[in-house]
Coordinates of C-alpha atoms in Angstrom, one line a residue:
M169 CA -34.1 -5.4 -5.6
I170 CA -33.0 -7.2 -8.8
R171 CA -32.9 -5.9 -12.4
L172 CA -31.6 -8.3 -15.0
R173 CA -30.7 -7.4 -18.6
A174 CA -28.2 -8.0 -21.4
R175 CA -25.7 -5.7 -22.9
S176 CA -24.6 -5.0 -26.5
T177 CA -21.8 -6.6 -28.6
L178 CA -19.9 -3.4 -28.3
A179 CA -20.1 -3.7 -24.5
M180 CA -18.6 -7.2 -24.8
A181 CA -15.7 -5.9 -26.7
L182 CA -15.2 -3.2 -24.0
L183 CA -15.3 -6.0 -21.4
S184 CA -12.4 -7.9 -23.0
F185 CA -10.4 -4.7 -23.3
A186 CA -11.0 -3.8 -19.7
V187 CA -10.1 -7.2 -18.4
L188 CA -6.8 -7.0 -20.4
F189 CA -5.9 -3.7 -18.6
S190 CA -7.1 -4.9 -15.2
G191 CA -4.5 -7.6 -14.9
T192 CA -7.3 -10.1 -14.1
V193 CA -6.5 -13.7 -14.9
V194 CA -8.9 -16.6 -15.6
V195 CA -9.6 -18.7 -12.6
E196 CA -9.2 -22.4 -13.6
A197 CA -12.6 -24.0 -13.2
Q198 CA -13.4 -27.6 -12.3
P199 CA -13.9 -29.7 -15.4
G200 CA -17.3 -29.0 -17.0
S201 CA -18.1 -26.1 -14.7
L202 CA -18.9 -22.4 -15.4
G203 CA -15.5 -20.6 -15.5
V204 CA -14.8 -17.3 -13.8
L205 CA -12.9 -14.8 -16.0
G206 CA -12.2 -12.3 -13.2
T207 CA -13.6 -10.2 -10.4
Y208 CA -13.7 -6.5 -9.4
P209 CA -12.4 -5.8 -6.9
D210 CA -9.7 -8.4 -7.3
S211 CA -9.5 -11.1 -4.7
N212 CA -7.5 -9.9 -1.7
A213 CA -7.4 -6.3 -3.0
L214 CA -6.4 -3.8 -0.3
T215 CA -7.8 -0.4 -1.6
A216 CA -11.2 -0.9 -3.1
P217 CA -13.4 2.2 -3.0
I218 CA -16.0 2.2 -0.3
A219 CA -18.6 3.0 -3.0
T220 CA -17.6 0.2 -5.2
S221 CA -19.8 -2.1 -7.3
I222 CA -18.9 -5.8 -7.2
W223 CA -18.4 -7.6 -10.6
I224 CA -18.0 -11.2 -11.5
N225 CA -17.1 -11.9 -15.1
F226 CA -17.7 -15.3 -16.6
L227 CA -16.4 -17.1 -19.7
E228 CA -19.9 -17.6 -21.1
P229 CA -23.4 -16.0 -20.7
I230 CA -25.3 -16.4 -17.5
D231 CA -28.9 -17.6 -17.0
P232 CA -30.5 -14.6 -15.4
A233 CA -33.0 -16.8 -13.6
S234 CA -30.1 -18.3 -11.6
V235 CA -29.1 -14.9 -10.2
S236 CA -30.7 -13.9 -6.9
N237 CA -30.0 -12.3 -3.5
G238 CA -29.4 -15.8 -2.3
S239 CA -27.0 -16.9 -5.0
F240 CA -24.8 -13.7 -5.1
W241 CA -24.3 -11.4 -2.2
A242 CA -21.6 -9.6 -0.1
F243 CA -21.0 -9.0 3.6
G244 CA -18.9 -6.2 5.0
R245 CA -17.3 -7.3 8.3
W246 CA -18.2 -4.0 9.9
S247 CA -20.9 -2.5 7.6
G248 CA -22.9 -5.7 7.3
P249 CA -24.8 -7.2 4.4
A250 CA -24.5 -5.2 1.2
E251 CA -28.0 -4.9 -0.1
G252 CA -28.5 -3.4 -3.5
I253 CA -29.2 -3.9 -7.2
L254 CA -28.2 -7.1 -9.0
E255 CA -27.8 -7.0 -12.7
V256 CA -26.7 -9.4 -15.5
V257 CA -24.6 -7.2 -17.8
G258 CA -21.6 -7.5 -20.2
G259 CA -23.6 -9.2 -23.0
G260 CA -24.9 -11.5 -20.3
S261 CA -21.5 -12.8 -19.1
S262 CA -21.1 -10.5 -16.1
I263 CA -23.0 -10.1 -12.8
R264 CA -22.9 -6.8 -11.0
L265 CA -24.0 -6.0 -7.4
T266 CA -24.3 -2.2 -6.8
P267 CA -24.8 -1.8 -3.0
D268 CA -27.3 0.8 -1.9
N269 CA -24.8 2.1 0.7
P270 CA -21.0 2.4 0.8
F271 CA -18.9 0.0 2.7
S272 CA -17.0 1.2 5.8
A273 CA -13.5 2.4 5.3
G274 CA -10.7 -0.1 5.9
E275 CA -13.0 -3.1 6.3
Q276 CA -12.8 -6.6 4.9
V277 CA -15.6 -7.7 2.6
M278 CA -16.6 -11.3 1.8
V279 CA -18.3 -12.1 -1.6
I280 CA -20.3 -15.3 -1.9
L281 CA -21.7 -17.0 -5.1
S282 CA -23.6 -20.2 -4.8
E283 CA -23.6 -23.3 -6.9
Q284 CA -27.1 -22.1 -8.0
I285 CA -25.6 -19.8 -10.6
T286 CA -25.6 -21.5 -14.0
A287 CA -24.8 -20.6 -17.6
V288 CA -27.3 -20.4 -20.5
S289 CA -25.5 -23.6 -21.7
G290 CA -26.5 -25.4 -18.5
A291 CA -23.0 -25.4 -17.0
S292 CA -23.0 -24.6 -13.3
I293 CA -20.5 -22.8 -11.2
Q294 CA -17.9 -25.0 -9.5
Q295 CA -18.8 -27.3 -6.7
G296 CA -18.6 -25.3 -3.5
G297 CA -19.6 -22.1 -5.2
Y298 CA -17.2 -19.2 -5.5
S299 CA -16.1 -16.8 -2.8
F300 CA -13.4 -14.1 -2.4
L301 CA -12.3 -11.4 0.1
F302 CA -11.2 -7.8 -0.5
W303 CA -10.5 -4.7 1.7
T304 CA -11.8 -1.2 1.3
A305 CA -9.4 1.8 1.3
S306 CA -8.9 4.0 4.4
A307 CA -7.9 7.6 4.2
S308 CA -4.4 8.9 5.0
T309 CA -3.8 10.0 8.5
T310 CA -1.2 11.8 10.7
L311 CA -1.2 8.8 13.1
Q312 CA -2.0 11.2 15.9
L313 CA -4.1 8.9 18.2
D314 CA -6.1 10.7 20.8
Q315 CA -8.1 9.0 23.6
T316 CA -11.7 10.3 23.4
A317 CA -13.6 7.8 25.6
N318 CA -13.2 5.2 28.3
W319 CA -16.1 3.3 29.8
S320 CA -16.7 0.2 31.9
T321 CA -18.5 -2.9 30.7
R322 CA -19.6 -3.7 34.2
S323 CA -23.2 -3.2 35.4
N324 CA -22.0 -3.7 39.0
P325 CA -18.5 -2.2 39.6
N326 CA -17.7 -5.1 41.9
V327 CA -18.7 -7.9 39.4
S328 CA -16.3 -8.8 36.7
T329 CA -17.5 -9.2 33.1
R330 CA -14.0 -10.2 31.8
S331 CA -14.5 -8.5 28.5
Y332 CA -12.3 -10.5 26.1
G333 CA -13.5 -9.9 22.5
G334 CA -15.0 -7.1 20.4
V335 CA -17.0 -6.6 17.2
G336 CA -17.3 -3.3 15.3
S337 CA -20.3 -4.1 13.1
D338 CA -23.3 -1.8 12.3
L339 CA -26.1 -3.5 14.3
N340 CA -29.0 -1.2 13.4
N341 CA -28.3 -0.4 9.8
D342 CA -27.9 3.3 10.3
G343 CA -24.6 3.6 8.6
N344 CA -22.6 4.0 11.8
L345 CA -20.5 1.3 13.4
D346 CA -21.5 0.0 16.8
I347 CA -19.4 -1.8 19.4
T348 CA -20.3 -5.3 20.7
V349 CA -18.2 -6.7 23.6
I350 CA -18.1 -10.4 24.4
N351 CA -17.7 -11.3 28.1
E352 CA -16.4 -14.5 29.6
D353 CA -17.5 -14.2 33.2
T354 CA -21.0 -12.7 32.7
A355 CA -21.5 -15.0 29.7
D356 CA -23.1 -12.4 27.5
V357 CA -22.6 -9.9 24.7
R358 CA -23.0 -6.2 25.5
C359 CA -23.8 -3.7 22.8
Y360 CA -23.1 0.0 22.6
L361 CA -24.8 1.9 19.7
N362 CA -23.0 4.7 17.8
Q363 CA -24.8 8.0 18.4
G364 CA -24.8 8.5 14.6
N365 CA -23.7 12.1 14.4
D366 CA -20.2 11.5 13.1
S367 CA -18.8 12.3 16.5
G368 CA -17.7 8.7 17.2
E369 CA -19.5 8.8 20.5
F370 CA -21.5 5.9 21.8
G371 CA -24.6 5.5 23.9
P372 CA -25.1 3.4 27.1
M373 CA -25.2 -0.4 27.0
V374 CA -28.3 -1.8 25.2
N375 CA -30.4 -3.6 27.8
P376 CA -30.7 -6.4 28.3
P377 CA -27.4 -7.9 27.3
S378 CA -27.7 -11.1 25.2
S379 CA -26.8 -14.4 26.9
V380 CA -24.3 -16.8 25.6
N381 CA -22.3 -19.1 27.9
L382 CA -19.3 -19.3 30.2
Q383 CA -15.8 -18.2 28.9
A384 CA -17.3 -16.8 25.7
S385 CA -14.6 -15.2 23.6
P386 CA -13.9 -16.2 20.0
N387 CA -16.4 -14.5 17.8
E388 CA -17.3 -13.4 14.2
P389 CA -20.1 -11.3 12.7
A390 CA -22.2 -12.7 9.8
D391 CA -25.7 -12.6 8.3
F392 CA -26.8 -16.2 8.8
N393 CA -30.5 -15.9 7.9
R394 CA -30.1 -13.3 5.1
D395 CA -32.5 -10.8 6.7
G396 CA -30.1 -7.9 6.2
F397 CA -29.1 -7.6 9.9
V398 CA -25.7 -8.5 11.5
D399 CA -25.7 -11.7 13.5
L400 CA -22.9 -13.2 15.7
V401 CA -21.4 -16.5 16.4
V402 CA -19.5 -17.0 19.7
C403 CA -17.5 -19.9 21.1
N404 CA -18.1 -20.8 24.7
I405 CA -14.9 -22.4 25.8
A406 CA -15.9 -23.6 29.3
T407 CA -19.2 -25.3 28.1
D408 CA -17.9 -26.8 24.8
T409 CA -20.6 -25.0 22.8
V410 CA -21.1 -22.5 20.0
S411 CA -23.8 -19.8 20.3
V412 CA -25.5 -18.3 17.3
L413 CA -27.2 -14.9 17.9
L414 CA -29.5 -13.6 15.2
G415 CA -29.7 -9.8 15.1
N416 CA -32.9 -8.0 15.4
G417 CA -31.6 -4.9 13.7
D418 CA -31.8 -2.6 16.8
G419 CA -28.7 -3.7 18.8
T420 CA -30.5 -6.7 20.4
F421 CA -30.4 -10.3 19.4
A422 CA -32.9 -13.2 19.4
P423 CA -32.3 -15.9 22.0
Q424 CA -29.2 -17.9 21.2
Q425 CA -29.1 -21.2 19.4
Q426 CA -26.5 -23.2 21.4
I427 CA -24.8 -26.1 19.6
N428 CA -22.6 -28.7 21.3
V429 CA -19.2 -29.0 19.6
G430 CA -15.9 -30.4 20.8
I431 CA -14.0 -29.7 24.0
A432 CA -12.8 -26.1 24.5
P433 CA -13.7 -24.4 21.2
R434 CA -11.0 -21.7 20.7
G435 CA -11.2 -20.4 17.2
V436 CA -14.1 -19.7 14.8
A437 CA -14.6 -18.7 11.1
V438 CA -17.6 -18.1 8.9
L439 CA -17.7 -19.1 5.2
D440 CA -19.9 -20.9 2.8
V441 CA -18.6 -24.5 3.2
D442 CA -21.1 -26.4 1.1
G443 CA -21.7 -23.9 -1.8
D444 CA -25.4 -23.2 -1.1
G445 CA -24.9 -19.4 -0.7
D446 CA -25.2 -19.0 3.0
M447 CA -22.6 -18.7 5.8
D448 CA -21.6 -21.8 7.7
V449 CA -19.4 -22.0 10.8
V450 CA -16.2 -23.8 11.4
N451 CA -14.6 -23.9 14.8
T452 CA -11.5 -25.5 16.4
N453 CA -11.8 -27.8 19.4
Y454 CA -8.5 -27.5 21.3
G455 CA -9.4 -30.2 23.9
N456 CA -10.1 -32.8 21.2
G457 CA -7.5 -31.7 18.7
N458 CA -9.9 -31.3 15.8
L459 CA -12.4 -28.9 14.1
S460 CA -16.2 -28.8 13.8
I461 CA -18.3 -27.9 10.7
L462 CA -21.7 -26.5 11.4
L463 CA -23.9 -26.2 8.3
N464 CA -26.5 -23.5 8.0
N465 CA -29.9 -24.4 6.6
G466 CA -30.3 -20.9 5.2
N467 CA -32.5 -19.6 8.0
G468 CA -29.7 -19.3 10.5
V469 CA -30.4 -22.7 12.0
F470 CA -27.5 -25.1 12.4
G471 CA -27.3 -28.8 12.4
A472 CA -25.1 -31.1 14.5
P473 CA -21.4 -30.8 13.9
T474 CA -19.2 -33.0 11.8
F475 CA -15.6 -33.3 12.8
F476 CA -12.2 -33.5 11.0
E477 CA -8.5 -33.3 11.9
G478 CA -6.6 -30.2 11.0
G479 CA -3.2 -31.9 10.5
G480 CA -1.3 -30.8 13.6
A481 CA -1.6 -31.1 17.3
G482 CA -3.7 -28.7 19.5
E483 CA -6.0 -26.9 17.0
R484 CA -6.6 -23.5 18.5
S485 CA -6.7 -20.4 16.3
L486 CA -8.5 -20.2 13.0
A487 CA -9.1 -17.9 10.0
T488 CA -10.5 -18.2 6.5
G489 CA -9.4 -17.0 3.1
D490 CA -8.6 -18.2 -0.4
M491 CA -5.0 -19.4 0.0
N492 CA -4.6 -20.9 -3.5
G493 CA -6.7 -18.6 -5.8
D494 CA -9.4 -21.2 -6.8
G495 CA -12.4 -19.2 -5.6
L496 CA -13.0 -21.4 -2.5
L497 CA -12.3 -20.1 1.0
D498 CA -9.7 -22.3 2.8
L499 CA -8.8 -22.6 6.5
V500 CA -5.6 -21.5 8.3
I501 CA -5.2 -23.2 11.6
G502 CA -2.8 -22.3 14.5
M503 CA -1.6 -25.4 16.3
L504 CA -0.8 -24.7 19.9
N505 CA 0.8 -28.0 20.9
S506 CA 2.8 -28.7 17.7
G507 CA 3.7 -25.0 17.3
E508 CA 2.8 -24.7 13.6
I509 CA 0.5 -23.0 11.2
V510 CA -1.4 -25.5 8.9
V511 CA -3.3 -24.6 5.7
N512 CA -6.3 -26.7 4.9
L513 CA -7.6 -26.3 1.3
N514 CA -11.3 -26.3 0.6
N515 CA -12.3 -29.3 -1.6
G516 CA -15.6 -27.8 -2.6
D517 CA -17.6 -30.7 -1.2
G518 CA -17.7 -29.7 2.4
T519 CA -14.3 -31.2 3.2
F520 CA -10.8 -29.8 3.7
T521 CA -7.4 -31.3 2.9
E522 CA -4.1 -30.2 4.5
S523 CA -1.8 -28.6 1.9
G524 CA 1.2 -27.6 4.0
S525 CA 2.4 -26.2 7.3
E526 CA 5.2 -24.1 8.8
P527 CA 6.6 -23.7 12.3
A528 CA 5.2 -20.6 14.0
V529 CA 8.2 -20.1 16.4
S530 CA 6.0 -21.5 19.1
G531 CA 2.3 -22.3 19.7
T532 CA -0.1 -19.8 18.2
W533 CA -2.8 -18.2 20.4
M534 CA -4.6 -16.3 17.6
L535 CA -4.0 -15.5 13.9
A536 CA -5.3 -13.1 11.3
L537 CA -5.0 -13.0 7.5
G538 CA -4.3 -10.3 4.9
D539 CA -2.1 -9.5 1.9
L540 CA 0.8 -8.0 3.8
N541 CA 3.2 -7.5 0.8
G542 CA 0.8 -6.5 -1.9
D543 CA 1.4 -9.6 -4.2
G544 CA -2.3 -10.6 -4.2
H545 CA -1.8 -13.6 -2.0
L546 CA -3.0 -13.9 1.6
D547 CA -0.4 -13.9 4.3
V548 CA -0.7 -14.9 8.0
T549 CA 0.0 -13.0 11.2
S550 CA 0.0 -14.9 14.5
V551 CA 0.8 -14.2 18.2
N552 CA 2.7 -16.7 20.3
A553 CA 1.9 -16.1 24.0
S554 CA 4.6 -18.4 25.4
Q555 CA 7.4 -16.7 23.4
D556 CA 6.3 -13.1 23.7
N557 CA 6.5 -12.6 20.0
C558 CA 4.3 -12.3 16.9
T559 CA 5.1 -13.8 13.4
T560 CA 4.3 -13.4 9.8
N561 CA 4.2 -16.1 7.2
F562 CA 3.8 -15.1 3.5
G563 CA 1.4 -17.0 1.3
N564 CA 2.9 -18.4 -2.0
G565 CA -0.5 -18.4 -3.7
D566 CA -0.7 -22.2 -4.0
G567 CA -1.9 -23.0 -0.5
T568 CA 1.6 -23.1 1.1
I569 CA 3.3 -20.5 3.2
T570 CA 6.8 -19.4 3.9
P571 CA 8.7 -19.8 7.2
A572 CA 7.9 -17.4 10.0
I573 CA 9.5 -14.1 10.6
A574 CA 9.3 -13.1 14.3
Y575 CA 8.8 -9.6 15.9
P576 CA 8.9 -8.8 19.6
T577 CA 5.7 -8.1 21.6
D578 CA 4.9 -7.2 25.1
N579 CA 4.4 -10.0 27.6
Y580 CA 1.9 -12.8 26.7
P581 CA 0.4 -11.6 23.4
L582 CA -3.2 -12.9 22.9
S583 CA -4.5 -11.1 19.9
T584 CA -3.4 -10.1 16.4
D585 CA -5.3 -7.7 14.2
V586 CA -4.5 -6.1 10.8
G587 CA -5.8 -3.0 9.0
D588 CA -4.6 0.0 7.1
L589 CA -4.2 2.3 10.1
D590 CA -2.1 5.0 8.4
G591 CA -4.1 4.9 5.1
D592 CA -1.1 4.2 2.9
G593 CA -2.6 1.2 1.1
D594 CA -1.1 -1.6 3.1
L595 CA -2.1 -3.5 6.2
D596 CA -0.6 -2.5 9.6
W597 CA -0.6 -4.6 12.7
V598 CA -1.9 -4.2 16.3
I599 CA -1.0 -6.8 18.9
S600 CA -2.7 -7.1 22.3
S601 CA -0.8 -8.6 25.2
Y602 CA -2.5 -10.0 28.4
L603 CA 0.5 -9.2 30.7
G604 CA 1.3 -5.9 28.9
D605 CA 0.0 -3.4 26.4
W606 CA -0.9 -2.8 22.8
Y607 CA 1.9 -2.7 20.3
I608 CA 1.4 -1.0 16.8
Y609 CA 3.6 -2.1 13.9
L610 CA 3.6 -0.2 10.6
N611 CA 4.0 -1.9 7.2
D612 CA 6.4 -0.6 4.6
G613 CA 4.3 -2.1 1.8
D614 CA 6.5 -5.1 1.3
G615 CA 5.4 -6.9 4.5
N616 CA 8.3 -5.6 6.6
F617 CA 7.1 -4.1 9.9
T618 CA 8.5 -1.4 12.1
F619 CA 7.5 -0.8 15.7
F620 CA 5.6 2.5 15.9
L621 CA 3.8 2.9 19.2
E622 CA 2.9 1.3 22.5
I623 CA -0.4 2.1 24.1
L624 CA -0.5 1.4 27.8
A625 CA -3.3 -0.9 29.1
P626 CA -4.9 -0.4 32.5
I627 CA -4.3 -4.0 33.3
A628 CA -4.5 -6.6 30.5
A629 CA -4.8 -5.7 26.8
S630 CA -7.0 -8.4 25.2
C631 CA -8.5 -7.0 22.0
A632 CA -8.1 -4.3 19.4
V633 CA -10.7 -3.4 16.7
M634 CA -9.7 -1.1 13.9
M635 CA -12.8 0.6 12.6
D636 CA -14.0 4.0 11.4
I637 CA -16.2 5.1 14.3
D638 CA -16.8 8.7 13.0
N639 CA -17.3 8.2 9.3
D640 CA -14.2 10.3 8.3
L641 CA -12.8 7.4 6.2
D642 CA -9.8 6.7 8.5
L643 CA -9.4 3.9 11.0
D644 CA -9.8 4.5 14.7
L645 CA -8.9 2.1 17.5
V646 CA -11.3 0.5 19.9
L647 CA -9.3 -1.3 22.7
I648 CA -10.6 -3.7 25.3
D649 CA -9.0 -4.6 28.6
E650 CA -10.2 -7.9 29.9
L651 CA -9.3 -7.5 33.6
A652 CA -10.1 -3.8 34.0
D653 CA -13.3 -4.4 31.9
V654 CA -13.1 -1.2 30.0
V655 CA -13.5 -0.1 26.4
I656 CA -11.0 2.6 25.4
I657 CA -11.5 4.7 22.2
Y658 CA -8.6 6.3 20.3
K659 CA -9.6 8.5 17.4
Q660 CA -7.4 9.9 14.7
E661 CA -8.0 12.6 12.1
G662 CA -7.4 12.0 8.4
V663 CA -5.3 14.2 6.2
P664 CA -7.6 16.0 3.7
P665 CA -6.0 15.7 0.2
P666 CA -5.0 19.0 -1.3
Q667 CA -7.5 20.7 -3.5
F668 CA -5.2 20.5 -6.5
I669 CA -5.6 16.7 -6.8
R670 CA -7.5 16.8 -10.0
A671 CA -10.9 14.9 -10.1
D672 CA -10.6 13.6 -6.5
A673 CA -14.3 14.2 -5.9
N674 CA -14.7 12.1 -2.8
W675 CA -11.5 13.4 -1.1
D676 CA -9.9 10.1 -0.4
G677 CA -6.5 11.1 -1.8
I678 CA -6.7 9.0 -4.9
V679 CA -8.5 9.3 -8.2
D680 CA -10.7 6.2 -8.7
I681 CA -14.1 4.9 -9.6
G682 CA -15.5 6.3 -6.3
D683 CA -15.0 9.8 -7.7
V684 CA -17.3 9.0 -10.7
V685 CA -20.0 7.8 -8.3
K686 CA -19.6 11.0 -6.3
Q687 CA -19.8 13.3 -9.3
L688 CA -22.9 11.6 -10.7
S689 CA -24.5 11.8 -7.3
S690 CA -23.8 15.5 -7.0
L691 CA -24.9 16.3 -10.5
F692 CA -28.3 14.5 -10.0
G693 CA -29.5 16.3 -6.9
C694 CA -27.6 14.7 -4.0
T695 CA -27.0 17.2 -1.2
A696 CA -25.1 17.5 2.0
V697 CA -21.6 16.0 1.8
C698 CA -22.1 15.1 -1.9
S699 CA -21.1 18.6 -3.0
C700 CA -17.5 19.5 -3.6
P701 CA -17.7 22.1 -6.4
D702 CA -14.0 23.0 -6.2
V703 CA -13.0 19.5 -7.3
L704 CA -15.9 18.4 -9.4
D705 CA -14.7 20.1 -12.6
S706 CA -12.6 17.1 -13.7
N707 CA -12.0 18.3 -17.3
D708 CA -11.3 21.9 -16.4
D709 CA -13.9 23.4 -18.7
G710 CA -15.2 25.8 -16.1
S711 CA -18.5 24.0 -15.3
N712 CA -19.7 21.0 -13.3
D713 CA -21.6 18.9 -15.8
I714 CA -22.0 15.3 -17.1
S715 CA -18.8 15.6 -19.1
D716 CA -16.8 15.5 -15.9
P717 CA -17.7 11.9 -14.8
I718 CA -17.4 10.8 -18.5
Y719 CA -13.9 12.4 -18.6
L720 CA -12.9 10.7 -15.4
L721 CA -14.3 7.4 -16.5
M722 CA -12.4 7.4 -19.7
Y723 CA -9.2 8.5 -17.8
L724 CA -9.6 5.5 -15.5
F725 CA -10.4 3.1 -18.3
S726 CA -7.5 4.2 -20.5
N727 CA -5.1 3.7 -17.5
G728 CA -6.4 0.3 -16.7
L729 CA -8.0 1.4 -13.4
A730 CA -11.6 0.9 -14.2
P731 CA -13.3 -2.4 -13.1
P732 CA -13.3 -5.2 -15.6
A733 CA -16.7 -4.5 -16.9
P734 CA -18.5 -2.9 -19.9
Y735 CA -18.1 0.9 -19.7
P736 CA -19.8 3.5 -21.9
S737 CA -18.9 4.0 -25.5
C738 CA -19.5 7.8 -25.3
G739 CA -21.5 7.4 -28.5
A740 CA -24.7 9.0 -29.5
D741 CA -26.0 9.5 -25.9
P742 CA -23.0 9.4 -23.5
T743 CA -25.1 10.7 -20.6
L744 CA -27.5 7.7 -20.7
D745 CA -24.7 5.3 -21.5
T746 CA -22.8 6.4 -18.4
L747 CA -25.8 6.3 -16.1
D748 CA -27.3 3.1 -17.5
C749 CA -24.1 1.1 -17.5
L750 CA -22.6 2.3 -14.3
F751 CA -24.7 3.3 -11.4
Q752 CA -27.8 4.1 -9.6
P753 CA -25.4 6.0 -7.3
P754 CA -25.8 6.2 -3.5
C755 CA -25.4 9.6 -1.8
L756 CA -21.8 9.5 -0.4

């Protein structure tokens, strides 16, 4: 659903004021292109509300005809495509996406704008489009992890599946996260649907499993054909192919499209390479020492690969993110043979150029990105199987990274995953070791890690997925053992914020824009969990009414916490101002 409209001159003044408070900086545009003034949430933000709108503010008015669900959209790595209402606001210089449903707690979200977006003046967005990532907040926890489930991925107890990878995405759009396991020996993906009662329990395997090919393991979720359902891309190491599985929206997938790439594809990333607004695929080919680019035609059909060198020797692990702040997603590549991490910057024309590298102590097996020290720049975590350690490299914000800092792991670490496990606003770290167990490291907020817990694996820890399986806003752990072929669930309980936190309507421990959404939802007839009358009276006037979200909105605005967007003037009709300018709120 799309609604396009302009805003008033007063709203434009409020926009400028809000951007000043937000700390947003102008992103330098390519010469002659449509410049981006800022975004909300900020690129690489770590604590965006799950019920957030997404804003892009430009330096000049936008042509509404250029704004569509194909030119501006977002994808939650676990919650899936963010369908909702698109609007041109802020005097015509801002685009806002208000998702119909909240994101999942503690997940990474990718925002994609295509080259199709143009200004009234005729200027178009930069070559390659504009993309950024952010994380949603997760609730504070006690870090008391309790095992609640353990099941086999085998159909026949005597036939190995070799379950190597896992995905935590919502496959059937019911608002509950499901589990998909990628299997090397049986060459398939096996899905387990969340029972959907906030218990964090899962049903039996969805039959039949979906075929891929031998030694399938590296994988990423996406929405390749923009039908609103989660799809998958999987690398098949033994057959030198990549499989694309389009989701049917019920936990099953259409038959795979299998694409020949290079020898031994070991890493995979999804991003808009060519600026046309859809998700393309890049993979490493360890056997060739290069990478493949697979371009999407917009319908989830991929052409033949083009190849390029990554700048080191033995391209193996791969991740994507904006490493230099130009609104284009870059590639970070782990080189197994040369033992380095290499950053390749996106040129905006479907090509990439090496910008720098750093030794990774030894060859990297897998890597993951996130802002570890809260400076707004993406950092790198990697695992180094031959040295039994894991490393961090901090991003400088210009496409280069600092030298590695090493931490010990158990024997032969294969996987690195980051997420805010304790809900304190920074990214923690889980390492899976093939000849050992799972190690959990906690972040002090400055990117320094302290060992917290070892979780014993039955045989071989291969994968960890941090995801909110029971919708209580904290992150739980889904662990996969690739030799025992089991999925193990560890749940944790959040810490409810005390009732005296004024205006914390959605009980996430912080006062933010999500509370305004919650209050408006409650006041206008939302039921069930949308009612918290003991915290809704934000302005302490003894009643729960429209003045409460207005009070909170003005509090956030005056403290520089509101999104960089035109917020209500509280003039002649503040009720309509608030509702019209902000939300068609979801029931949270």
